[in-house]
Structures are given as C-alpha cells and as structure tokens.
Coordinates of N, CA and C in Angstrom, one line a residue:
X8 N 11.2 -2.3 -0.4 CA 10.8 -3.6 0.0 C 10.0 -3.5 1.3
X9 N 8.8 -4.5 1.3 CA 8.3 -4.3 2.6 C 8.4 -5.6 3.3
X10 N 8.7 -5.7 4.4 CA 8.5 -6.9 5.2 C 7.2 -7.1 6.4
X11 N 6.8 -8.0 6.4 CA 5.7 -8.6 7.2 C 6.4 -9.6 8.9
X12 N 6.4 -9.5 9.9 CA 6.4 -10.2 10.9 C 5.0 -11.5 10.9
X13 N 5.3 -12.9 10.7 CA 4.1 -13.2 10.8 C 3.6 -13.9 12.6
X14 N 4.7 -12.9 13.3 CA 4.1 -13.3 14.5 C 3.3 -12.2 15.2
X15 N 3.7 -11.1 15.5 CA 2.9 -9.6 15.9 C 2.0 -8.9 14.2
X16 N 2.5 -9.6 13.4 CA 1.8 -8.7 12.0 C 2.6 -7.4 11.9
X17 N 3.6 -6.9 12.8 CA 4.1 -5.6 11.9 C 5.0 -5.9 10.7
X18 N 4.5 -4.7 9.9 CA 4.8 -4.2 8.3 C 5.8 -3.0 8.6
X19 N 7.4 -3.6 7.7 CA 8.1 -2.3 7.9 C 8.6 -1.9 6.3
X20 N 9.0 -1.1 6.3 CA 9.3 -0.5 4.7 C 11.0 -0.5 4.7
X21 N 11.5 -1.3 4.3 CA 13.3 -1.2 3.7 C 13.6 0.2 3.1
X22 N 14.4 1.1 3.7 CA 14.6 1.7 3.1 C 16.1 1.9 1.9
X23 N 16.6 1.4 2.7 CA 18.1 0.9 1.6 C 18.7 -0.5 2.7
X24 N 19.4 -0.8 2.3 CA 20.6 -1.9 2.4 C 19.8 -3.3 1.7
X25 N 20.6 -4.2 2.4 CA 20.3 -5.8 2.2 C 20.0 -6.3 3.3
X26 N 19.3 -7.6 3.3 CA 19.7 -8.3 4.2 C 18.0 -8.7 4.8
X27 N 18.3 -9.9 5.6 CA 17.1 -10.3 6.8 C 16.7 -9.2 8.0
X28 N 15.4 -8.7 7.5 CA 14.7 -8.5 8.8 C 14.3 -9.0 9.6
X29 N 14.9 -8.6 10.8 CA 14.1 -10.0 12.0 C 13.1 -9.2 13.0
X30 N 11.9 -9.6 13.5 CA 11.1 -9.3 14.5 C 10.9 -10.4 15.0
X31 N 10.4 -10.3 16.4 CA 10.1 -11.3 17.2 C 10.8 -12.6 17.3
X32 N 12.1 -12.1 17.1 CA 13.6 -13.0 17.2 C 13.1 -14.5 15.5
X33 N 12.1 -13.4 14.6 CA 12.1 -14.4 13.5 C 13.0 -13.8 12.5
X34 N 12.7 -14.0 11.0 CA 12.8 -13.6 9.5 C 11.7 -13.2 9.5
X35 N 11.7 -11.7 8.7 CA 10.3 -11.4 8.6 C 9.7 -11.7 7.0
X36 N 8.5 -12.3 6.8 CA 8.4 -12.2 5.5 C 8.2 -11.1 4.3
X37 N 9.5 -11.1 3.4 CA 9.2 -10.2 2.3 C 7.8 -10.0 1.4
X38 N 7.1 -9.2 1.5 CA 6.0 -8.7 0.5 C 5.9 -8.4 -0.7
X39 N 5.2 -9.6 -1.4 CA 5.6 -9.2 -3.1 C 4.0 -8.9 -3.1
X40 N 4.1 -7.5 -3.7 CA 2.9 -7.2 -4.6 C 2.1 -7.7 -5.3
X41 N 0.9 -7.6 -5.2 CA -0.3 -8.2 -6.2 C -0.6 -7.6 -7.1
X42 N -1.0 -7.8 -8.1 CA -1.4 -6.4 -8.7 C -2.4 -6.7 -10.0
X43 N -3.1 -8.0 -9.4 CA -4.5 -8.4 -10.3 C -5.4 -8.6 -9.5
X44 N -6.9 -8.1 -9.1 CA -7.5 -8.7 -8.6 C -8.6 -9.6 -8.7
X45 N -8.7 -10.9 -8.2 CA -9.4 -11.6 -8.8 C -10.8 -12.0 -7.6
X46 N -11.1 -11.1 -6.7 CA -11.7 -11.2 -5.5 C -12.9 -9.8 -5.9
X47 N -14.1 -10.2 -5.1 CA -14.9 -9.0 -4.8 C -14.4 -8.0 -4.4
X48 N -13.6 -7.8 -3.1 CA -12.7 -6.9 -2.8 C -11.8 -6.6 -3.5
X49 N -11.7 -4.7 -4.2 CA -10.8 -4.5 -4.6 C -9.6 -3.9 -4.0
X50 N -8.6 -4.9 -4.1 CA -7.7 -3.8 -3.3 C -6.4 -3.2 -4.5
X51 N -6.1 -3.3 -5.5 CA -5.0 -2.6 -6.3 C -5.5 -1.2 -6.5
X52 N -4.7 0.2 -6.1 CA -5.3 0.9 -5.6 C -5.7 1.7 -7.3
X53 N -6.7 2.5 -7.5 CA -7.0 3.5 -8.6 C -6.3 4.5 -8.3
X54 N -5.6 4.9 -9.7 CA -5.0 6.2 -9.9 C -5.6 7.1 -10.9
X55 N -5.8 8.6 -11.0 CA -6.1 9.5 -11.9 C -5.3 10.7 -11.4
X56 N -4.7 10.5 -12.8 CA -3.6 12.0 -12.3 C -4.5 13.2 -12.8
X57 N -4.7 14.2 -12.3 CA -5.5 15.3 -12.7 C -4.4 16.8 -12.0
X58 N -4.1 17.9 -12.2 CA -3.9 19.1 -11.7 C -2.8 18.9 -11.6
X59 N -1.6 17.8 -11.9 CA -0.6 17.7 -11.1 C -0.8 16.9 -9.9
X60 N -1.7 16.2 -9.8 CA -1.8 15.8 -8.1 C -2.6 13.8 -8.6
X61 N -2.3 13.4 -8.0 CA -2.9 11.9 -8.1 C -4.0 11.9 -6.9
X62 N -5.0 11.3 -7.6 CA -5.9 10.9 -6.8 C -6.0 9.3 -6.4
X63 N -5.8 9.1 -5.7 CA -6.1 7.3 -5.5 C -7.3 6.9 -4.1
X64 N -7.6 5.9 -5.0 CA -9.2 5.3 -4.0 C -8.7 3.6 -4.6
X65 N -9.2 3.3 -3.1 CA -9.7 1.9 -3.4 C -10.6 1.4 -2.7
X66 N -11.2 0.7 -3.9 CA -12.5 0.4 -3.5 C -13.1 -1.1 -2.7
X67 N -12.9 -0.7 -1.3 CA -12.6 -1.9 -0.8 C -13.3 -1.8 0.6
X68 N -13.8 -2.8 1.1 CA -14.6 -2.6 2.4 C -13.9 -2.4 3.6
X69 N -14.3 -1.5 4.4 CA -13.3 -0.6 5.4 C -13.8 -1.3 6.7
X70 N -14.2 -2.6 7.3 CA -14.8 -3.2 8.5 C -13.5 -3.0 9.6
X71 N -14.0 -3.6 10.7 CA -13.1 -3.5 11.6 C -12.3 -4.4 11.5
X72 N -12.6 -5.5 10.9 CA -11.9 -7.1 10.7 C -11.3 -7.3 9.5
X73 N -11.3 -6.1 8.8 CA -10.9 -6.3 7.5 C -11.0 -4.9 6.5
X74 N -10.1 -4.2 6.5 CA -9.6 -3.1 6.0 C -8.4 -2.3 4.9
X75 N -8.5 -1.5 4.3 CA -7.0 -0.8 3.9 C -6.7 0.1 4.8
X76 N -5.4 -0.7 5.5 CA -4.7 -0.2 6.3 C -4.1 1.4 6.0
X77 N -3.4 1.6 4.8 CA -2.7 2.4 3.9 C -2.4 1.9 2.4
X78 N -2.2 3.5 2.1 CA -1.5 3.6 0.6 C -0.7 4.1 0.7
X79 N 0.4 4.3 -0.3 CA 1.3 4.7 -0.4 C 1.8 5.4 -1.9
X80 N 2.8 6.1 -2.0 CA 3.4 6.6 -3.5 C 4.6 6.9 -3.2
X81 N 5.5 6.4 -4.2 CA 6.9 6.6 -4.4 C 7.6 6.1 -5.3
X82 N 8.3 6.7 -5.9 CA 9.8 7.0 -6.6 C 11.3 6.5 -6.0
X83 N 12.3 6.7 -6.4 CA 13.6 6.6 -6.0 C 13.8 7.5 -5.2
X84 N 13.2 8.5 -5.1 CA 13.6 10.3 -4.8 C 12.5 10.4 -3.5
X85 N 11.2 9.5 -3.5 CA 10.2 10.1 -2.7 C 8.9 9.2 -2.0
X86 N 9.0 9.2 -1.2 CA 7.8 8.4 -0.3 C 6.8 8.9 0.4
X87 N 5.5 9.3 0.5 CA 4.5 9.5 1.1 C 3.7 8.4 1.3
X88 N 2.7 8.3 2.3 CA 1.8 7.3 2.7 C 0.6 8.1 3.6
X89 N -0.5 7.3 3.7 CA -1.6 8.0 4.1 C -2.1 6.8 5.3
X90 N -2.9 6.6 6.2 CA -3.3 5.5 6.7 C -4.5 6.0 7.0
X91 N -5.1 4.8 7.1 CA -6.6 4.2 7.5 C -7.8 3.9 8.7
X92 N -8.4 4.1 9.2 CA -9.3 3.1 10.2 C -10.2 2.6 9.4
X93 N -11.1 1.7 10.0 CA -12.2 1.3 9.8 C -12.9 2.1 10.0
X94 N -14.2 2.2 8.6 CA -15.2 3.2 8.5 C -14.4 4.5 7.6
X95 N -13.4 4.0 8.1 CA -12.8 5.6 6.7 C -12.6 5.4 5.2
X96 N -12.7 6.2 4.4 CA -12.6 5.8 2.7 C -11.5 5.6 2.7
X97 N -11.3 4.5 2.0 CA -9.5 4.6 1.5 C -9.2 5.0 0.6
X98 N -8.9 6.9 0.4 CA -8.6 7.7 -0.6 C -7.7 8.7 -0.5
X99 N -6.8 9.4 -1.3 CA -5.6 10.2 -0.9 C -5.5 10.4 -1.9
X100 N -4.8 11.9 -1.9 CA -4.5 12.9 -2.3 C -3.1 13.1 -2.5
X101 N -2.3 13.1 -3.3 CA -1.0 13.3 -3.4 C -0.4 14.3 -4.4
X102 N 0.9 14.7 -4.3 CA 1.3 15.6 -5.4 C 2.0 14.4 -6.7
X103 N 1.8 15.0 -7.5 CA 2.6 13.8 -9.0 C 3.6 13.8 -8.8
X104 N 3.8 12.4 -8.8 CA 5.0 11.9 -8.7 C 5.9 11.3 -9.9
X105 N 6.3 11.8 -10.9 CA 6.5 11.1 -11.9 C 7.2 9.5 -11.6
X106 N 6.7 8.4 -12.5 CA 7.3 7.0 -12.6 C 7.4 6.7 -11.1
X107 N 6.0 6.8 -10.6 CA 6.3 6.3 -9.3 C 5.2 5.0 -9.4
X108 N 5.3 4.4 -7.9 CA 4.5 2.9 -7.7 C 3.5 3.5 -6.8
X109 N 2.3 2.9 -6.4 CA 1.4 2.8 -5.8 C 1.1 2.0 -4.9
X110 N 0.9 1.7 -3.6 CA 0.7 0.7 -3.2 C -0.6 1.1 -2.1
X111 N -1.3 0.1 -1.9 CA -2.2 -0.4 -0.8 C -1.8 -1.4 0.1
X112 N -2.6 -1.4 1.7 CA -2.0 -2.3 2.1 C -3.6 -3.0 2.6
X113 N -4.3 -4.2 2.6 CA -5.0 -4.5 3.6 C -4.9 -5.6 3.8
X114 N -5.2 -5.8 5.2 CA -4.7 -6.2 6.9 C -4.9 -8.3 6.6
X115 N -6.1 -8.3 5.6 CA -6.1 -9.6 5.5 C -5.1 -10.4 4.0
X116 N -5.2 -9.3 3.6 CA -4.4 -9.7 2.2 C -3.5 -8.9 1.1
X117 N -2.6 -8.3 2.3 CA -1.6 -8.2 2.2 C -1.4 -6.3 1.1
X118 N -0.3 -6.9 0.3 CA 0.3 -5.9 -0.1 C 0.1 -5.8 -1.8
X119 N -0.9 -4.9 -2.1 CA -1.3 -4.3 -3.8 C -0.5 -3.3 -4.5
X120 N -0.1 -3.6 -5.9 CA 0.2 -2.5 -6.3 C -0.7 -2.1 -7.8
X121 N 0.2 -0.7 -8.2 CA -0.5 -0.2 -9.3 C 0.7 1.2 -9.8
X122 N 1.0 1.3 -11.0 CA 1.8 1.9 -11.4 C 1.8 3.5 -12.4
X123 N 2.0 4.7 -11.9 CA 1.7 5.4 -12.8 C 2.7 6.0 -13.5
X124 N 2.9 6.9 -14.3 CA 3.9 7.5 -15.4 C 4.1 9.1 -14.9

C-alpha cells in the first residue's frame, strides 16, 4: 500500500500492518493505482521480460514540473525501486520477478500500475 501526504506530498510504502498513516499531524491519502491510460502522457509503466531480467520504460515526459518520479517491482517476497530526475529516462532494469506488480509514480498524477507473470 502506498500512501500520499496531501500537505508536504510525501509518498510512503506500507510495508505490513494496518491502520492510518498520519503526516503532517493529518491522514495520509491511500494510493489506488491506475492502470489505463487515457491521457497523452503515458504513465502505466512497459514491461518486456527478456534474459530473465524485466525491462521497464515509460514513456512519459521527464520536465522539471512534471515527471516519473519512480518505478517500482514487487512480489510478496521482494521490492526494488529505481528513481528519477528531470531530464532522465524513465527506465530500469530489474531481475524477474515472477507474479510481481509494477508500478510508476508521477509527481502530478499519481500512482500507475502494470502486471507481469
């Protein structure tokens, strides 16, 4: 689960329990995944498993005002993540992860997914 502060904007990742996240003495908002895009900007990230290793790109404009923050890949067993600036490609290299999720994050619209086997 990820949560959103919508007063500083920080994004944290739940790693187990229950319960309300609070920052900035709020609730922080829970992140439900997108995972259609219906915008010029694409942000649900691409996957190609090749060698054992996942490749993911998204193809999405890297401005200073508007970016993929990060991606991510994980399982029950495993979490890696990559991050971003502006001006950088948003692409990564990962080892296969069987039945894991994919995610992207960018800064104006939030939290993408995409699922591989």
């Amino acid at each position: 689960m990820y949560s959103k502060c919508l007063i500083c904007g920080k994004v944290v990742k739940v790693l187990n329990g229950e319960g309300n996240v609070i920052c900035c003495g709020k609730e922080m908002l829970e992140l439900k995944p997108n995972s259609t895009d219906a915008a010029f900007e694409k942000h649900v990230p691409e996957c190609e498993i090749k060698d054992n290793k996942v490749y993911i790109k998204v193809n999405h404009v890297m401005e200073s005002d508007h970016f993929i923050e990060w991606v991510s890949i994980e399982n029950n067993n495993e979490f890696h993540m990559k991050k971003f600036k502006p001006g950088e490609v948003a692409e990564a290299v990962f080892d296969y992860i069987p039945n894991a999720v994919v995610h992207s994050y960018c800064n104006k619209h939030n939290l993408w997914e995409n699922k591989i086997n």
